[in-house]
Coordinates of C-alpha atoms in Angstrom, one line a residue:
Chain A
X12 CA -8.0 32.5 42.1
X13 CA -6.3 29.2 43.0
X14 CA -2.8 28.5 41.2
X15 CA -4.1 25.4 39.3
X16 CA -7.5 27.2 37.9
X17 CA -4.9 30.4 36.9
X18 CA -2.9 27.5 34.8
X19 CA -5.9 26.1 33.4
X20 CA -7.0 29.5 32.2
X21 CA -4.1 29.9 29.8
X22 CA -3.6 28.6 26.7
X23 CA -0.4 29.7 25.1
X24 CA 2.7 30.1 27.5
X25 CA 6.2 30.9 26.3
X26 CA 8.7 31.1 28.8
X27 CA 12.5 33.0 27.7
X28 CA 12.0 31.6 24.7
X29 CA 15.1 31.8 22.0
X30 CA 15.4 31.1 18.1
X31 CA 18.5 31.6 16.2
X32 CA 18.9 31.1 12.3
X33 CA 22.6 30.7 10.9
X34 CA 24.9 32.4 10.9
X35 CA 23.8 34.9 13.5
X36 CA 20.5 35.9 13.1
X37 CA 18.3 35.9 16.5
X38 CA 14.5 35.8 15.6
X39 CA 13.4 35.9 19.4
X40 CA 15.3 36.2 22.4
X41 CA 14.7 35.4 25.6
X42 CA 10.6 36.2 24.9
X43 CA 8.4 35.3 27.9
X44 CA 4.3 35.9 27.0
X45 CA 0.8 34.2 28.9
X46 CA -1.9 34.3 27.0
X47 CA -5.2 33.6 28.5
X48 CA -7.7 31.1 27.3
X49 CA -10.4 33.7 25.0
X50 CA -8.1 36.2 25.2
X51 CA -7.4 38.2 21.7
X52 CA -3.7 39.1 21.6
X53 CA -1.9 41.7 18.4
X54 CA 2.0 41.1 17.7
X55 CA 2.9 44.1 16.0
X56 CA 6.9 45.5 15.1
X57 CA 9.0 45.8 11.9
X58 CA 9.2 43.3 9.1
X59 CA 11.4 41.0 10.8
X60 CA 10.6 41.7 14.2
X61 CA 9.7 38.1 15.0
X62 CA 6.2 37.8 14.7
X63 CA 5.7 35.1 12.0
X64 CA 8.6 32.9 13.5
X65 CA 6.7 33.2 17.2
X66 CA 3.2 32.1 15.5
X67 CA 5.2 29.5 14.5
X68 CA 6.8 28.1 17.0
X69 CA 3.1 27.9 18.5
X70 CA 1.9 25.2 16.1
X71 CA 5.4 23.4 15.8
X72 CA 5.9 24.0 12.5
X73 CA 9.8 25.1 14.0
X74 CA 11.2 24.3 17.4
X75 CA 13.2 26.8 19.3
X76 CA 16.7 26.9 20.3
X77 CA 15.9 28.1 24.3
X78 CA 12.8 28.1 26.6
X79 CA 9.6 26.5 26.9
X80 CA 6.4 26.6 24.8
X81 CA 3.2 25.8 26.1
X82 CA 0.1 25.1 25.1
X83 CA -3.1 24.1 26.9
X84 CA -0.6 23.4 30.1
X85 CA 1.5 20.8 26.8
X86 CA 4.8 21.3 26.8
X87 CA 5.5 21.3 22.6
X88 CA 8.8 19.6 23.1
X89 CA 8.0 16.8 24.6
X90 CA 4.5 15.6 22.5
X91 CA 4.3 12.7 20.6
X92 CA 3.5 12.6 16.7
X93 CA 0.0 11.6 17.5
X94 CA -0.5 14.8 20.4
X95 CA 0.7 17.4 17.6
X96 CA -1.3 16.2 15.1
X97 CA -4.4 16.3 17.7
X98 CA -3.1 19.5 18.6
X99 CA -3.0 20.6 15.3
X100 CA -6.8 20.0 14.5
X101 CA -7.6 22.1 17.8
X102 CA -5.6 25.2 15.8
X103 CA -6.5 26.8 13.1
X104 CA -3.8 29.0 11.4
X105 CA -4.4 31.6 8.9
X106 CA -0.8 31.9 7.0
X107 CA 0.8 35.4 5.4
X108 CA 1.6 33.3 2.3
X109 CA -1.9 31.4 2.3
X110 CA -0.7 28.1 2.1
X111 CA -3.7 27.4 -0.5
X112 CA -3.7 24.7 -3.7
X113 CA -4.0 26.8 -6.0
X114 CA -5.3 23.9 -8.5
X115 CA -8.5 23.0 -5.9
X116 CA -11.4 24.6 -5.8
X117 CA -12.1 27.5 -2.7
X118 CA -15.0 24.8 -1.3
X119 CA -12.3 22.1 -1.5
X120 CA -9.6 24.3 0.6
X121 CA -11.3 25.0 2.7
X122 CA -13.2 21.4 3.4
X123 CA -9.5 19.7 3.8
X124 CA -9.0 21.3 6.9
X125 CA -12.6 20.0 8.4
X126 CA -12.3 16.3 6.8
X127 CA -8.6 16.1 8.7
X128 CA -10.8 16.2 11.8
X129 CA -13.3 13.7 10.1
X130 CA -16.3 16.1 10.3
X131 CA -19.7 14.9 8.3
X132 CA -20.1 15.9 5.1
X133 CA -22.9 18.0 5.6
X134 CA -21.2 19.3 8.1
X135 CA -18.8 20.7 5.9
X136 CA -20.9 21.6 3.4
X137 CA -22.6 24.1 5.8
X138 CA -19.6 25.5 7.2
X139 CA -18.1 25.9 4.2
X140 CA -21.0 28.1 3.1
X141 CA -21.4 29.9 6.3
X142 CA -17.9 30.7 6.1
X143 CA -18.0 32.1 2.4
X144 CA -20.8 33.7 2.7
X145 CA -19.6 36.0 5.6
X146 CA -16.4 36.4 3.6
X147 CA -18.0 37.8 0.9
X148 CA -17.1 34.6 -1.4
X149 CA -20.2 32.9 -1.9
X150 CA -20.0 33.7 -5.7
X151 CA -16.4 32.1 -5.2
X152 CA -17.3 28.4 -4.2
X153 CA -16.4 26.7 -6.8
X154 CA -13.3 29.0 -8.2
X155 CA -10.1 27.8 -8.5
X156 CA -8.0 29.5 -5.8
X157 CA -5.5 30.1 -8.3
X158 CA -7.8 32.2 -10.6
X159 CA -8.6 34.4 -7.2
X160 CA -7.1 37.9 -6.3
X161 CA -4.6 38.3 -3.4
X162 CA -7.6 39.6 -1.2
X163 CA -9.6 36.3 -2.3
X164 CA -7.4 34.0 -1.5
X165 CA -6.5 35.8 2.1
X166 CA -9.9 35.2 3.0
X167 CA -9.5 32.1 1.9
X168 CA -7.2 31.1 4.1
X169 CA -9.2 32.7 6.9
X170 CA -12.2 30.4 6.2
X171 CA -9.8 27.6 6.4
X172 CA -8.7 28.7 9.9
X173 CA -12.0 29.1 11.1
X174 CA -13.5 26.0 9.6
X175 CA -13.4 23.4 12.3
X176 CA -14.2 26.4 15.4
X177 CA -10.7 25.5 16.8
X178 CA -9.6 26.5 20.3
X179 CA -6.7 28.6 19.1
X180 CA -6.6 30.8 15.9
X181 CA -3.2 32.3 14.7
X182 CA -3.6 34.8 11.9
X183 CA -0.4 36.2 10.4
X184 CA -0.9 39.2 8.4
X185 CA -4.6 38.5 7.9
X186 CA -5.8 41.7 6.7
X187 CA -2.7 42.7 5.2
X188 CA -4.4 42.6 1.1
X189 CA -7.8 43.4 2.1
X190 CA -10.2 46.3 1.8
X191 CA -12.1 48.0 4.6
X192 CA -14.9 46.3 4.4
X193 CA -13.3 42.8 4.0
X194 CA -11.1 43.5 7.2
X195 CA -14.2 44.6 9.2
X196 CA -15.7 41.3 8.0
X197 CA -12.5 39.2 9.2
X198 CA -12.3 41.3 12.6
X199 CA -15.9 40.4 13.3
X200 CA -15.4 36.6 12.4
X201 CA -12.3 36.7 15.3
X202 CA -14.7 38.9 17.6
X203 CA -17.2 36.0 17.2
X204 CA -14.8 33.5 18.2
X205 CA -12.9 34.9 20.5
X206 CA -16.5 35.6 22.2
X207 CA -16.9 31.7 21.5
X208 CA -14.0 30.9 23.7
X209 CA -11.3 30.9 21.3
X210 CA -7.9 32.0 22.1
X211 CA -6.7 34.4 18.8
X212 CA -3.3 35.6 17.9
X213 CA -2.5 38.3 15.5
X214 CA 1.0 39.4 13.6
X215 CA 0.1 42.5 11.9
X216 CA 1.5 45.7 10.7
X217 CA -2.1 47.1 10.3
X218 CA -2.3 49.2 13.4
X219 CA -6.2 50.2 12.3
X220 CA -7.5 46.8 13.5
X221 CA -6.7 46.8 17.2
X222 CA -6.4 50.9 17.7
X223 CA -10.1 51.0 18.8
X224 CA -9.8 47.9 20.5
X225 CA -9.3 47.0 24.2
X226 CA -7.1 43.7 23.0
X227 CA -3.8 43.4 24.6
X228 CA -1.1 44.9 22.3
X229 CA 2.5 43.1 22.0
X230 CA 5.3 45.1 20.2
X231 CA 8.4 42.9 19.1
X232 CA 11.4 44.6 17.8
X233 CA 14.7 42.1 17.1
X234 CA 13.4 39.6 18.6
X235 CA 12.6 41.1 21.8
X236 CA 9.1 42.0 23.4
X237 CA 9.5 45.6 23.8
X238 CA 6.0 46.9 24.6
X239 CA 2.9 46.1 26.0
X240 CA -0.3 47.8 25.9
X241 CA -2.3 46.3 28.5
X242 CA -6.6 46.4 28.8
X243 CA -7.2 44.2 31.6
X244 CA -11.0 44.4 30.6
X245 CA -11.2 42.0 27.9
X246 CA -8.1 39.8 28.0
X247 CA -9.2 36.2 28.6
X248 CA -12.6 36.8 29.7
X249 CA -15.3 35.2 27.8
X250 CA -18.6 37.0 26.8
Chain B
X8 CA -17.4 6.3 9.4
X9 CA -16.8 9.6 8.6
X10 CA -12.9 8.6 8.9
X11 CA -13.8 5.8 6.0
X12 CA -15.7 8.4 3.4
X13 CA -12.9 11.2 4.2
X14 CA -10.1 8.4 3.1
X15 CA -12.2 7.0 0.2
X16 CA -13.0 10.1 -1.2
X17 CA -9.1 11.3 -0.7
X18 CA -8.5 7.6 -2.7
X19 CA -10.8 8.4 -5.4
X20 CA -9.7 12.2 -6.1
X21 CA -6.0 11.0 -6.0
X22 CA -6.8 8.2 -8.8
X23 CA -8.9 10.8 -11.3
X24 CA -6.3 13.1 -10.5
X25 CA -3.4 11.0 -11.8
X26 CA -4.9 9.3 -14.4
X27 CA -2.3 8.7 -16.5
X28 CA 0.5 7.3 -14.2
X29 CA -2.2 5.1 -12.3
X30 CA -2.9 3.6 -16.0
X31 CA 0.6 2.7 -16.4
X32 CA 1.0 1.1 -13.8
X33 CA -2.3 -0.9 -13.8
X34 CA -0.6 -1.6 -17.7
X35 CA 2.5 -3.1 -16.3
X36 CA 1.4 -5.0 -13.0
X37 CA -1.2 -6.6 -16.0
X38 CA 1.7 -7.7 -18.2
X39 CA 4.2 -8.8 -15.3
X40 CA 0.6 -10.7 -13.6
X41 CA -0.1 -12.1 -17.5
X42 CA 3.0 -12.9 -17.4
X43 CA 3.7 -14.7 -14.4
X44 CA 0.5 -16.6 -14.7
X45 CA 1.1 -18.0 -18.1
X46 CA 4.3 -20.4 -17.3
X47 CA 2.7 -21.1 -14.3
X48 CA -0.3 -22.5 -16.1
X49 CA 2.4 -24.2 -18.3
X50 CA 3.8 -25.9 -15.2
X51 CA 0.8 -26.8 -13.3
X52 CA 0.3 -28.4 -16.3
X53 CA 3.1 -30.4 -16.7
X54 CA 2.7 -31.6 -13.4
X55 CA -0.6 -32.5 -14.0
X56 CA 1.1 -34.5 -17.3
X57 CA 3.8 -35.5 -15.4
X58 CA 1.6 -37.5 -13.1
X59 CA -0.8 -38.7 -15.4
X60 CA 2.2 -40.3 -17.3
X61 CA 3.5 -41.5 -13.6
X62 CA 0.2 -43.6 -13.8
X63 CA 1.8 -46.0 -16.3
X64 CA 5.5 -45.9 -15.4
X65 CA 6.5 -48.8 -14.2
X66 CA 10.2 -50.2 -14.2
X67 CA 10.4 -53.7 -15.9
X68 CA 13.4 -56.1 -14.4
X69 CA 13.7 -59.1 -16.4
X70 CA 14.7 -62.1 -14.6
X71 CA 16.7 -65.2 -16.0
X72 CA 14.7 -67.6 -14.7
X73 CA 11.6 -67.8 -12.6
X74 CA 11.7 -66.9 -8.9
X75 CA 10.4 -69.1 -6.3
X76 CA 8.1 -67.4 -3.2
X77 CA 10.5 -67.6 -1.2
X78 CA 12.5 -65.7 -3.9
X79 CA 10.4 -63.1 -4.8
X80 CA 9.6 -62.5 -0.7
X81 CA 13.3 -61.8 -1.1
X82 CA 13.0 -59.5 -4.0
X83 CA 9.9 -57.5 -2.3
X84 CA 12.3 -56.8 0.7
X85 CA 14.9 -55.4 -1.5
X86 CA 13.1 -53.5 -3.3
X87 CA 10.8 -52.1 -0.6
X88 CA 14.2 -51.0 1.1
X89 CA 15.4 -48.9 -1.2
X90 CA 12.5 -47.0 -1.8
X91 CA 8.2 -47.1 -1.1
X92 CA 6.9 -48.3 -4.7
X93 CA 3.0 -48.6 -5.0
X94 CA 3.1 -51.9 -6.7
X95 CA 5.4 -54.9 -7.2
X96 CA 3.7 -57.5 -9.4
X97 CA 5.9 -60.8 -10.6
X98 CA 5.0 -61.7 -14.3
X99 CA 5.7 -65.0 -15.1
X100 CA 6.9 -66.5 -18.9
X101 CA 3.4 -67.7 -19.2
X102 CA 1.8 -64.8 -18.2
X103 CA 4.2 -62.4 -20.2
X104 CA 3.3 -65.2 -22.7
X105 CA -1.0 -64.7 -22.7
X106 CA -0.1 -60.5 -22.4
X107 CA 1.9 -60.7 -25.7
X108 CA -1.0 -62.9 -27.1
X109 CA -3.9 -60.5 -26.1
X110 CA -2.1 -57.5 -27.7
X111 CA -0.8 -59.5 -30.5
X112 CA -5.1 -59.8 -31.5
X113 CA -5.9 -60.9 -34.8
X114 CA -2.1 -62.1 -35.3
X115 CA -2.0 -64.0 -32.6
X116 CA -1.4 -67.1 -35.3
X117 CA 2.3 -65.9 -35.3
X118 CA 2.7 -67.5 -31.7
X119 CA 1.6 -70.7 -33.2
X120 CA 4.7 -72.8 -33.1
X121 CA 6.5 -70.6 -30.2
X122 CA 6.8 -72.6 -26.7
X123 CA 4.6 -70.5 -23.9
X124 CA 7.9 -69.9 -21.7
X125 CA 10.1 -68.0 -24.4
X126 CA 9.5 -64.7 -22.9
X127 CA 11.7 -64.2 -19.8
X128 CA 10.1 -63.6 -15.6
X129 CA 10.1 -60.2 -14.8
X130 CA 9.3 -58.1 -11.7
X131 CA 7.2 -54.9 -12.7
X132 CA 7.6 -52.2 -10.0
X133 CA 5.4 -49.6 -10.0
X134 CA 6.8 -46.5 -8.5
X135 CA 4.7 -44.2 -5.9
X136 CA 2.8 -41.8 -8.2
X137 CA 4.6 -38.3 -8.4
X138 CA 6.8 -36.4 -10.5
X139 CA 9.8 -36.5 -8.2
X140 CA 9.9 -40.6 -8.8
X141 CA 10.6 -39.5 -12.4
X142 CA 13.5 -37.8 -10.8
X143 CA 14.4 -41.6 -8.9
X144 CA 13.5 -43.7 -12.1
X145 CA 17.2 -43.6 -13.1
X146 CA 18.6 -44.3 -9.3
X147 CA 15.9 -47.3 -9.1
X148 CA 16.5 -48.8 -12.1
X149 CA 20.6 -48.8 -11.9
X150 CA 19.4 -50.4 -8.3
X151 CA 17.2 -53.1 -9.7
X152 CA 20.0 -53.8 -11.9
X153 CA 22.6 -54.8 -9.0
X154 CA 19.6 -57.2 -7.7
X155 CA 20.8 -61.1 -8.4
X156 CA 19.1 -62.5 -11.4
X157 CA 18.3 -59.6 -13.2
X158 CA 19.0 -59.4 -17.0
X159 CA 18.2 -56.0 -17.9
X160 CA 16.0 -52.9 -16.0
X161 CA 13.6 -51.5 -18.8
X162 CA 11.6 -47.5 -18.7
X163 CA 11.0 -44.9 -21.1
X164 CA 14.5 -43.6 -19.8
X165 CA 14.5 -41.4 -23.1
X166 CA 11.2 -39.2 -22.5
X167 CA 11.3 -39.5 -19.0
X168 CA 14.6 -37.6 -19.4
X169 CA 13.2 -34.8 -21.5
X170 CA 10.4 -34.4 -19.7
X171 CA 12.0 -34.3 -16.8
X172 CA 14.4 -31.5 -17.8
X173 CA 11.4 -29.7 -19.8
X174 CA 9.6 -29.6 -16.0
X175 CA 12.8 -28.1 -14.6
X176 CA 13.4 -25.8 -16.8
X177 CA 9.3 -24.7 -16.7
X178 CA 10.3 -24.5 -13.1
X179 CA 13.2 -22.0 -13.1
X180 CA 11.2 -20.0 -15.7
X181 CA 8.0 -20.0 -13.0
X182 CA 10.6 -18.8 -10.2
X183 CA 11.9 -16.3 -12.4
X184 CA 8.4 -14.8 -14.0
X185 CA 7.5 -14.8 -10.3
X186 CA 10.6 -13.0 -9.0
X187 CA 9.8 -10.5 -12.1
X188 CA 6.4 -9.9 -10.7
X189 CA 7.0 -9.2 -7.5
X190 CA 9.7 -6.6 -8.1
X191 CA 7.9 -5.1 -11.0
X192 CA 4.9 -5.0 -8.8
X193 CA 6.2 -3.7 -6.1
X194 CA 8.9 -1.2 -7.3
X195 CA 6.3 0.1 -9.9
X196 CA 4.0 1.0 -7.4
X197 CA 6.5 2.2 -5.2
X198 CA 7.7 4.4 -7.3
X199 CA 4.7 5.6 -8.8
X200 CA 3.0 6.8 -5.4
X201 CA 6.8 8.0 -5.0
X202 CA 6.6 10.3 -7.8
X203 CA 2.7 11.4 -6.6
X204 CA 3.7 12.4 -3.3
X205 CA 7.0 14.3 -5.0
X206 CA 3.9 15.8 -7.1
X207 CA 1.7 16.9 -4.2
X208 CA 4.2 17.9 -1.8
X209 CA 2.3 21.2 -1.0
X210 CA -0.4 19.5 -0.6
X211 CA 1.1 16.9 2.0
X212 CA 3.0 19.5 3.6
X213 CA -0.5 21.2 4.2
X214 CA -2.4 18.5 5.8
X215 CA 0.6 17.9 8.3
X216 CA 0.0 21.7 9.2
X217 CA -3.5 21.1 9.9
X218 CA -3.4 17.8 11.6
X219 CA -3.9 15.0 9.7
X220 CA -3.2 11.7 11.1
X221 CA -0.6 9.7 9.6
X222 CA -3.5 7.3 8.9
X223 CA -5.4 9.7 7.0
X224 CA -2.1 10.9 4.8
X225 CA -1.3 7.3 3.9
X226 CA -4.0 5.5 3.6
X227 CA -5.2 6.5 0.3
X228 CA -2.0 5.7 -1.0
X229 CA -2.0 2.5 0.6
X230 CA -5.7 1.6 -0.7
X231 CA -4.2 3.3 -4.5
X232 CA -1.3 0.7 -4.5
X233 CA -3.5 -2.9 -3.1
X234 CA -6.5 -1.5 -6.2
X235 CA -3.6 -1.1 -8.3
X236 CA -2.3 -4.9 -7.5
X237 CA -5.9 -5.3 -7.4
X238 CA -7.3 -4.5 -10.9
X239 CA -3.9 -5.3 -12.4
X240 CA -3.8 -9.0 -11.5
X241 CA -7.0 -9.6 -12.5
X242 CA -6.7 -7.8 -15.7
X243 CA -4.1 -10.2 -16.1
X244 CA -5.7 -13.4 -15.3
X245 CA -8.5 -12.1 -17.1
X246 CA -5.9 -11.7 -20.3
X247 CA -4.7 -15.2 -19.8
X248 CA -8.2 -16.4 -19.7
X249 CA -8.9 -15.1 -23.2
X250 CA -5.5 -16.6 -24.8
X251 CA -6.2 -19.7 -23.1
X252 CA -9.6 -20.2 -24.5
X253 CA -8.1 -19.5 -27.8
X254 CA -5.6 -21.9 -27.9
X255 CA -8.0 -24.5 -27.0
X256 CA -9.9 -23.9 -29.6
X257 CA -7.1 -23.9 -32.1
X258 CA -6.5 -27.1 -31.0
X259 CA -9.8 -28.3 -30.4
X260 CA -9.8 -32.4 -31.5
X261 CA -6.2 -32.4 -31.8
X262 CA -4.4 -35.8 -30.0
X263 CA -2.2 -34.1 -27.8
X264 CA -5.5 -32.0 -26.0
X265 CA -6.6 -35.3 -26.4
X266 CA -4.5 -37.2 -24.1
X267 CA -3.4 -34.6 -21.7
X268 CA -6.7 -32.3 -21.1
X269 CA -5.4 -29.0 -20.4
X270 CA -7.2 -27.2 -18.1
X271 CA -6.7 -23.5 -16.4
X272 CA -6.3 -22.3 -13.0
X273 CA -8.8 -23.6 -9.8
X274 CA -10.6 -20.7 -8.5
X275 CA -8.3 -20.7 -5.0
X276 CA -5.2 -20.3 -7.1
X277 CA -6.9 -17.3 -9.2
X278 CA -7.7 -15.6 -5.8
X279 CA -4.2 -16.2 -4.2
X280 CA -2.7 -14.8 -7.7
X281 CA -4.8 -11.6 -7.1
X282 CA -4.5 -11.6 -3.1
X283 CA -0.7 -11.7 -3.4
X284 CA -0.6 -8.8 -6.3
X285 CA -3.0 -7.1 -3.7
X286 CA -0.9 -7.5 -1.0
X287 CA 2.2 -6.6 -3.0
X288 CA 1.5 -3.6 -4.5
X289 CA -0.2 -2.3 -1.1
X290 CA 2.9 -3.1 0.2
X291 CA 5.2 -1.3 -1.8
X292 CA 3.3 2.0 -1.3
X293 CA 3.1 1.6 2.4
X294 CA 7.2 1.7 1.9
X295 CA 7.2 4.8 0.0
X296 CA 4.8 6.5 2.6
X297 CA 6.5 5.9 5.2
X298 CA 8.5 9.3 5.1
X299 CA 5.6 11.9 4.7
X300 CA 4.2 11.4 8.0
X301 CA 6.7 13.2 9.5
X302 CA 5.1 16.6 11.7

């Protein structure tokens, strides 16, 4: 494989990448990941570890102190307003807190992320049913997301993510308040896009989602990738 | 397309959603619009009273004896120097005689016995029709009064006067009612999308996250604050309308409606009254948007 085609096959690149919060607290030192376009990466380790500030740093919602972060070959640091906001629409990020109104209806959180990206209506209407439905929230469509349990509004907050079929999906805890059967249904959603081309990374404690898989494993610990667990059989390779 | 019916419907759902501030608002742009757009009426008015009344103002300089063409060639330079006049007619005694005669009518028996040449010459100059000659009657006349052979300048100094200062003051009032509206329109808006976006912070701070274009984030507001200016000013013009019709017909037949028709706005000031609010208001919530597009 040529050196330009290996560049264009990876999506996310941080390279000794650093973030410090006063007074002394280092959130990631000197981490250095590739991750592969279709590839379906787990950040695992401690409360605190890292793992929500990395997903982070991936959508620029915070900058780091040290190193480089990539994405689709863009270095973040140097984009214009306009490229993060189109870079934006291409991810879809499933938050541990939700990041849902709570006054709007479940149809009407989850249509704001497609009508950002000026998607038709019926469009939206579609997805937004396709999305419930294999969710398990069809009954929920026109719920306020405030009136929803903890579970509810995590899948919530999936659908959103998933909504406009973006090219990079970062999930942050997504299972962390659901049942079995509702995790199986979110792990099959990712398995479907990640088969679909899309590029997915996961912070989670919940070691039962990737212990049967073949997904690459990343353990942070202070800041610090300190594990790997490696299946070079399904890392990047579209199905 | 799609961009057009994801920002109207964002418009719309912002408006329902904030009913009660939007009506406020819409409340006082109507009253600073209502107004603004009554002492302007006033003035547009008196302007059109002003020059109505500019139609017969004439300066009367009455001479002590007749002046010979050559003479009143002489005058006609003078006068012409000092400033353009539409009309300078030279009224002899005997024609300032048959005048007083006509309007005398049915007593014209009281002239009887009177020689025809009794009344003095005079030069009536007519000055060019505007309201700023009001404001040059006085120099003109203490001019005409320096001119050999005049006896005495005669206008309606008195009213001229008043009116004069009446249309002044109308004028500063119209600047001020104006500079009223515009900050009331603006600032008001301003600070009512301010206190929305305060309101849906989360909600801004959520669309940023997922992408939105700074386009998309602010022009709903944008569209919010022109409809405001919008709705307001003609709610206002709409107001004035009414009262206007009223007092015309409390007055109907009286003399003053009589003389001086009063009449309301021409349709291209109505729109540039609501263009302007329009523009304003739009204006002030583009300044108060300009933060929130921040990534």
């Amino acid at each position: 494989m040529t050196e330009s085609r290996r560049e264009n096959r990876v999506m996310v690149e941080l390279i000794k990448v650093g973030r410090f919060y006063p007074p002394d607290i280092e959130a990631l030192t000197e981490v250095s990941l590739s991750v592969s376009r279709g590839e379906m990466l787990f950040l695992t380790g401690k409360s605190g570890a890292g793992k929500t500030t990395l997903l982070r740093l991936l959508c620029k919602i915070e900058l780091p102190d040290k190193g480089l972060v990539e994405i689709d070959g863009m270095d973040l640091g140097k984009l214009s307003r306009h490229k993060i906001q189109q870079l934006r629409r291409r991810i879809g990020m499933a938050y541990q807190d939700f990041k849902l109104l709570p006054e709007r209806t479940v149809a009407r959180n989850i249509a704001l992320a497609m009508e950002v990206t000026y998607q038709k209506k019926s469009f939206i209407r579609r997805q937004t049913k396709t999305l419930l439905d294999r969710l398990g929230l069809k009954s929920k469509v026109h719920a306020r997301t405030a009136d929803l349990s903890r579970g509810e509004q995590q899948r919530v907050s999936i659908a959103r993510a998933l909504a406009n079929n973006p090219d990079l999906i970062l999930a942050d805890e997504p299972t962390g308040n659901l049942d079995a059967e509702s995790t199986c249904r979110v792990m099959e959603l990712f398995d479907e896009h990640r088969r679909r081309g899309a590029t997915i990374l996961i912070a989670t404690h919940d070691s039962s989602i990737y212990a049967d898989t073949d997904y690459r494993v990343l353990e942070l610990k202070d800041g610090r990738i300190v594990d790997t667990k490696e299946n070079h059989g399904t890392t990047g390779e579209q199905e | 397309m799609n961009f057009l019916f994801a920002v109207l419907g964002q418009t719309i759902r912002n408006l329902f959603r904030t009913w009660n501030s939007q009506f406020l608002t819409l409340v006082t742009i109507t009253l600073s619009v209502l107004i603004f757009a009554f002492f302007s009426l006033i003035y547009t008015n008196l302007l059109n009273v002003g020059k109505q009344l500019g139609d017969d103002l004439r300066l009367i300089a009455y001479l002590d004896e007749e002046p010979v063409p050559a003479l009143q060639e002489e005058y006609r330079r003078k006068i012409l120097k000092f400033d353009a006049v539409d009309k300078i007619v030279f009224v002899s005694s005997k024609e300032a005689y048959q005048r007083f005669k006509k309007q005398l009518g049915t007593d014209r028996d009281v002239l009887t016995d009177m020689p025809q040449d009794f009344l003095p010459p005079s030069i009536e100059v007519y000055p060019v029709r505007s309201l700023d000659s009001l404001t040059r009657i006085k120099r003109f006349s203490d001019y005409l009064q320096t001119l050999p052979g005049v006896l005495k300048v005669q206008y309606g100094r008195e009213w001229i006067e008043r009116f004069y200062s009446f249309v002044q003051l109308m004028r500063i009032v119209v600047i001020l009612s104006g500079t009223l509206l515009i900050m009331t329109t603006t600032f008001t808006v301003a600070h009512t999308i301010r206190l929305t976006l305060v309101s849906r912070a989360e909600e801004l701070e959520l669309l940023r996250l997922l992408g939105a274009s700074g386009t998309y984030i602010r022009m709903p507001y944008f569209l919010e604050g022109g409809l405001q200016g919008l709705m307001g000013s003609a709610c206002g013009l709409a107001a004035l309308y009414i009262l206007f019709n009223w007092i015309e017909l409390q007055f109907t037949g009286s003399a003053m409606f009589g003389i001086f028709p009063f009449t309301f706005f021409p349709l291209p000031i109505i729109g540039t009254i609501i263009g302007l609010s329009t523009l304003l208001c739009a204006a002030g919530s583009f300044s108060s948007t300009r933060k929130i597009v921040q990534v």
